[in-house]
Coordinates of C-alpha atoms in Angstrom, one line a residue:
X1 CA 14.1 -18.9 11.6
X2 CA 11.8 -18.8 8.4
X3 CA 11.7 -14.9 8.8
X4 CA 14.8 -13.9 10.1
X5 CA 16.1 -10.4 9.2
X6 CA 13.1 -9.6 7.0
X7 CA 11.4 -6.4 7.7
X8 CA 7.4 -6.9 7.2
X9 CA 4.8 -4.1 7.5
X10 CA 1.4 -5.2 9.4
X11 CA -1.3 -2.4 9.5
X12 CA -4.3 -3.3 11.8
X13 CA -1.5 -4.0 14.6
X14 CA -3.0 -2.7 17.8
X15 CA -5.4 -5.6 18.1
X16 CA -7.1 -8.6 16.7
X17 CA -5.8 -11.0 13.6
X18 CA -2.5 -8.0 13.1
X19 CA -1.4 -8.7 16.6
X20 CA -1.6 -12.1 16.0
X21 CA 0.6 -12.0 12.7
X22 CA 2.9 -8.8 14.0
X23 CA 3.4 -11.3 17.2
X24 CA 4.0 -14.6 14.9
X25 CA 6.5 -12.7 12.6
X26 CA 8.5 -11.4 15.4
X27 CA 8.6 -14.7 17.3
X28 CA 10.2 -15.7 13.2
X29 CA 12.8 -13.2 13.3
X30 CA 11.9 -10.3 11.3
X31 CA 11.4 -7.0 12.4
X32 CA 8.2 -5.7 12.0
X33 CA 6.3 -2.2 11.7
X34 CA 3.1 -2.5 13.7
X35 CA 0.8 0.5 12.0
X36 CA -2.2 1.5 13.3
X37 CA -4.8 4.4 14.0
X38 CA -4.8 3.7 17.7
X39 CA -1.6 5.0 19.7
X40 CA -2.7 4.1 23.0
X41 CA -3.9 0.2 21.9
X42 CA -0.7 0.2 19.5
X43 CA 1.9 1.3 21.7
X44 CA 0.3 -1.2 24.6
X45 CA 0.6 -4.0 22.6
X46 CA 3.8 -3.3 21.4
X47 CA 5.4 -2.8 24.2
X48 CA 4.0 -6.2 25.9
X49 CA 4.9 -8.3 23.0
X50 CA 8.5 -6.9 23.0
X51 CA 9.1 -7.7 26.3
X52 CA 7.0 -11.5 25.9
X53 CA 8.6 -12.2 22.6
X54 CA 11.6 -12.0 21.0
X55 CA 12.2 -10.0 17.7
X56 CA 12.3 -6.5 17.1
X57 CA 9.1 -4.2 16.7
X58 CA 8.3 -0.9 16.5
X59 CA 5.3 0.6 16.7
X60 CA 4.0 3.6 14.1
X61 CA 1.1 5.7 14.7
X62 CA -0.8 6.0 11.1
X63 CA -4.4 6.6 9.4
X64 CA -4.0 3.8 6.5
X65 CA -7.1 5.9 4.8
X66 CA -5.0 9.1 4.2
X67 CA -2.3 9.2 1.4
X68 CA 0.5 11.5 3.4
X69 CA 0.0 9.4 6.7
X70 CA 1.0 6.0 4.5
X71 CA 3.5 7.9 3.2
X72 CA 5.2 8.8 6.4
X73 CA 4.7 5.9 7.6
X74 CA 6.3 3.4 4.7
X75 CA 9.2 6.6 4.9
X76 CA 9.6 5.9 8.6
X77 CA 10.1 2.3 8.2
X78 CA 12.7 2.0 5.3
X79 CA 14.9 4.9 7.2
X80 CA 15.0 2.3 10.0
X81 CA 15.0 -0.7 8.7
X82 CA 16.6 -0.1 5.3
X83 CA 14.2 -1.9 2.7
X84 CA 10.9 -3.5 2.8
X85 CA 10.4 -7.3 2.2
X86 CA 6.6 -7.6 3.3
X87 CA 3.4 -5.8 4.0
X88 CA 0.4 -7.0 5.1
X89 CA -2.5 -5.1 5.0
X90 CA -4.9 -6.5 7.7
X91 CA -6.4 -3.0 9.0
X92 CA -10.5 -2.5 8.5
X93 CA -13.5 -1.3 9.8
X94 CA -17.2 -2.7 9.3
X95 CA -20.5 -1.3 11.1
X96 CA -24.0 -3.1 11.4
X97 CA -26.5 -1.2 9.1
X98 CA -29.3 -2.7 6.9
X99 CA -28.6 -1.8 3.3
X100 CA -31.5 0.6 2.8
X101 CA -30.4 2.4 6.0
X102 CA -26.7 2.6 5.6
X103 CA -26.0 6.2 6.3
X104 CA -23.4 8.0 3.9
X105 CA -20.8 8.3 5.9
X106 CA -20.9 4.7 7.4
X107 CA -20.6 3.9 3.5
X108 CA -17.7 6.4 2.9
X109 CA -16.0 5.1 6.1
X110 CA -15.6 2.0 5.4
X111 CA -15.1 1.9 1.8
X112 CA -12.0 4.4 2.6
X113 CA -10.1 2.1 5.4
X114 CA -10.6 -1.1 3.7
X115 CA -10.9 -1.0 0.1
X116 CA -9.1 2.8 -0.4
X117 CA -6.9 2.3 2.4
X118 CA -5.6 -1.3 0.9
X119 CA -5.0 0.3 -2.3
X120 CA -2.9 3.2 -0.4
X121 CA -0.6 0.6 1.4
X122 CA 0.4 -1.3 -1.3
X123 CA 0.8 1.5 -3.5
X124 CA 3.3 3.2 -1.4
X125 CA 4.8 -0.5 -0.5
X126 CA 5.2 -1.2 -4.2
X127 CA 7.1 1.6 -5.2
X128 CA 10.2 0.5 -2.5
X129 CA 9.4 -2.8 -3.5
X130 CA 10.1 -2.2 -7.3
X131 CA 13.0 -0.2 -6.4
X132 CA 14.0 -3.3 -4.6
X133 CA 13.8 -5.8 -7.5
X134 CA 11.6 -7.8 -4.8
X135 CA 8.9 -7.9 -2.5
X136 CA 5.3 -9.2 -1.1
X137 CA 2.1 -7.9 -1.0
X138 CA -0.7 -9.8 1.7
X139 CA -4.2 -8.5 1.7
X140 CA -7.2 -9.4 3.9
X141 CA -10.8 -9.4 2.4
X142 CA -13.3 -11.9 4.0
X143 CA -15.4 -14.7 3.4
X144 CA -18.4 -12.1 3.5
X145 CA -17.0 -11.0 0.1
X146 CA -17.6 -14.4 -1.3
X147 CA -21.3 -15.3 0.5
X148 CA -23.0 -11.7 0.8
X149 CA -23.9 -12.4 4.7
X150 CA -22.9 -9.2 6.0
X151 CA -23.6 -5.3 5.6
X152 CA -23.7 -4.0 2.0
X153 CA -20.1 -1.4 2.7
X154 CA -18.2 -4.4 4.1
X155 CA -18.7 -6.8 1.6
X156 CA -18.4 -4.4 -1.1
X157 CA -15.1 -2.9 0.1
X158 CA -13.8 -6.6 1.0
X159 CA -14.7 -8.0 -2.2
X160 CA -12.8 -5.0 -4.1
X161 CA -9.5 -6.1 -2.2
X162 CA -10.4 -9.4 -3.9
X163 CA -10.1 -8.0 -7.7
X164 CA -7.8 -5.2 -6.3
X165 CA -5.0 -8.2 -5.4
X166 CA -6.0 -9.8 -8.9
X167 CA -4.7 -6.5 -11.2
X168 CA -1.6 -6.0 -8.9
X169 CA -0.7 -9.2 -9.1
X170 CA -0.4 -9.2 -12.9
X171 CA 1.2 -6.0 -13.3
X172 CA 3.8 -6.3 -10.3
X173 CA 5.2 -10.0 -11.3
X174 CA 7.5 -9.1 -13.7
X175 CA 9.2 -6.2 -10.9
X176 CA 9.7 -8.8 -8.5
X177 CA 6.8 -8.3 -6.7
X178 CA 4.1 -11.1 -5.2
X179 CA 0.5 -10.1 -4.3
X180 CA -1.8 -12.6 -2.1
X181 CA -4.9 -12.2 -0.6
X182 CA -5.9 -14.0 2.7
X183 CA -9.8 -14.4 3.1
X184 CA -10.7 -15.2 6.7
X185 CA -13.9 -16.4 7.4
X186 CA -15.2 -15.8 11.3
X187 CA -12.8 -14.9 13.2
X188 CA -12.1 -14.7 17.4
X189 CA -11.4 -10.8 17.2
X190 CA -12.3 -7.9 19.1
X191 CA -14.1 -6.3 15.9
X192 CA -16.3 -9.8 16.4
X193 CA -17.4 -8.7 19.6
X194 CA -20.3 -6.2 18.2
X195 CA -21.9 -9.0 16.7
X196 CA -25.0 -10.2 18.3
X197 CA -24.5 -13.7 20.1
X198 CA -27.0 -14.9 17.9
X199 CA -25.8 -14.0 14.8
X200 CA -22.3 -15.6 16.4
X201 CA -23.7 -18.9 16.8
X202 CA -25.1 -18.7 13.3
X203 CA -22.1 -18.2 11.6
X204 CA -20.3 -21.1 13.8
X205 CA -23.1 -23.1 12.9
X206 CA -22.2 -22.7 9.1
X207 CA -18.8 -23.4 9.4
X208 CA -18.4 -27.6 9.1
X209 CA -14.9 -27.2 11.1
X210 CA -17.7 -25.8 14.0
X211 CA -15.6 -23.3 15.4
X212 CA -14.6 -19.4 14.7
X213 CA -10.6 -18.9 13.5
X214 CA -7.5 -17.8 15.4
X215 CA -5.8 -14.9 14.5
X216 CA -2.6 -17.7 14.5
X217 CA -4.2 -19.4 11.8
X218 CA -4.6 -16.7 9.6
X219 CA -0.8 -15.5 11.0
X220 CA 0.5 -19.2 9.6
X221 CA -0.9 -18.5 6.3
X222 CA 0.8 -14.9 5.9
X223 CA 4.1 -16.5 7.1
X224 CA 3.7 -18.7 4.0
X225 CA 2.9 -16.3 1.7
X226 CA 5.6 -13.9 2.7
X227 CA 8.5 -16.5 2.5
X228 CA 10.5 -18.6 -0.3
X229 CA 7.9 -21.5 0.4
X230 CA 5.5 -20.0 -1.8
X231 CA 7.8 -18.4 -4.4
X232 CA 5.5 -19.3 -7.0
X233 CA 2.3 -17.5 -5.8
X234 CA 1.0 -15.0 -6.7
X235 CA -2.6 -13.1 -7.5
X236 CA -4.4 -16.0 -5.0
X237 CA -7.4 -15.7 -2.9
X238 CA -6.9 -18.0 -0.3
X239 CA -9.9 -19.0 2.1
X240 CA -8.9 -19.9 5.8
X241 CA -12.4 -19.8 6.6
X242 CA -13.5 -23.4 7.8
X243 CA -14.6 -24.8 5.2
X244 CA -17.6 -22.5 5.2
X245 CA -17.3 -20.7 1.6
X246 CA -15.1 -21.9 -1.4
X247 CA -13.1 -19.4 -3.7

């Protein structure tokens, strides 16, 4: 099994494209760490995909946008596990607002789970990585980052995981350490579902593979990245969007 033993991180895991991956790397035979900010959603779908799977996963309660909590939590899965082959960051927020109206906080919110909170996670991953000699890094922007056809926070904060993953990249390679970013286009997720049907059909209608993605086929292209197969990889964006935007 392309994945067996390894011990990969997924934040984002209660729901959506992290289920899909936490459920895809399990099935591969690592053991994962499911993080997210929702016990009651994480601990659900943990406990149905251990007993519909096999693998081993545990489930850890954490806000990804607050330094101690990602501390605790990267402590709380190398006391278990031992070491820490693979994170993937997939964990993000978004709300509709027009760019004049954007309220403060919606700004601060989401600029501080997915751009600050990204930066957290890998910062806290890298350091047992470099202790390691080895290690992988997967981030998740979106194809909003590279078209503009979203609010002003969320393509801002997704497009600064973009460049984030560029810098890392360079400065981690010669520890050991790979860093990828994954940029999904549309994609059949819960966080989808507050999107008017409208605007759904608009986005399909852009894409010229004329459906939405899978969280399996962005879950495929983090098993990739996180294994041997891509050894020589490393400060990518990678679209898995369609066809609808190029990078």
């Amino acid at each position: 099994m392309k994945h067996q033993d390894q011990v990969v991180l997924v934040t984002g895991a209660g729901q959506g494209i992290g289920q899909s991956i936490v459920s895809y790397f399990a099935t591969a035979g690592a053991n994962v760490a499911a993080v997210d900010i929702n016990a009651d959603t994480l601990n659900a779908s943990v406990n149905e995909l251990n007993a519909n799977v096999a693998g081993n996963i545990v489930a850890i309660t954490a806000n990804i946008a607050k330094s101690d909590s990602v501390r605790d939590a990267i402590a709380a899965v190398v006391e278990k596990f031992g070491r820490l082959d693979a994170i993937i960051n997939v964990a993000g927020v978004g709300s509709i607002d027009a760019f004049v109206d954007t309220p403060d906080e919606h700004w601060d919110k989401v600029i501080a789970v997915n751009l600050t909170g990204t930066f957290l996670c890998c910062r806290e991953a890298a350091k047992v990585m470099q202790a390691q000699g080895s290690g992988c890094i997967i981030n998740v922007s979106s194809t909003a980052a590279l078209t503009g056809e979203g609010p002003s926070h969320y393509c801002a904060s997704k497009a600064g995981v973009m460049g984030l993953t560029r810098s890392m990249a360079r400065e981690l390679a010669p520890v050991g350490i790979r860093v990828n970013t994954i940029v999904p286009g549309p994609t059949n997720t819960p966080m989808m579902a507050d999107i008017p049907e409208e605007w759904t059909q608009q986005m399909i209608a852009a894409i010229p593979l004329a459906r939405m993605g899978e969280g399996e086929d962005i879950a495929k292209v983090a098993s990739f990245l996180a294994c041997d197969d891509s050894g020589f990889i490393t400060g990518q964006n990678i679209a898995v969007n369609g066809g609808m935007a190029f990078i």
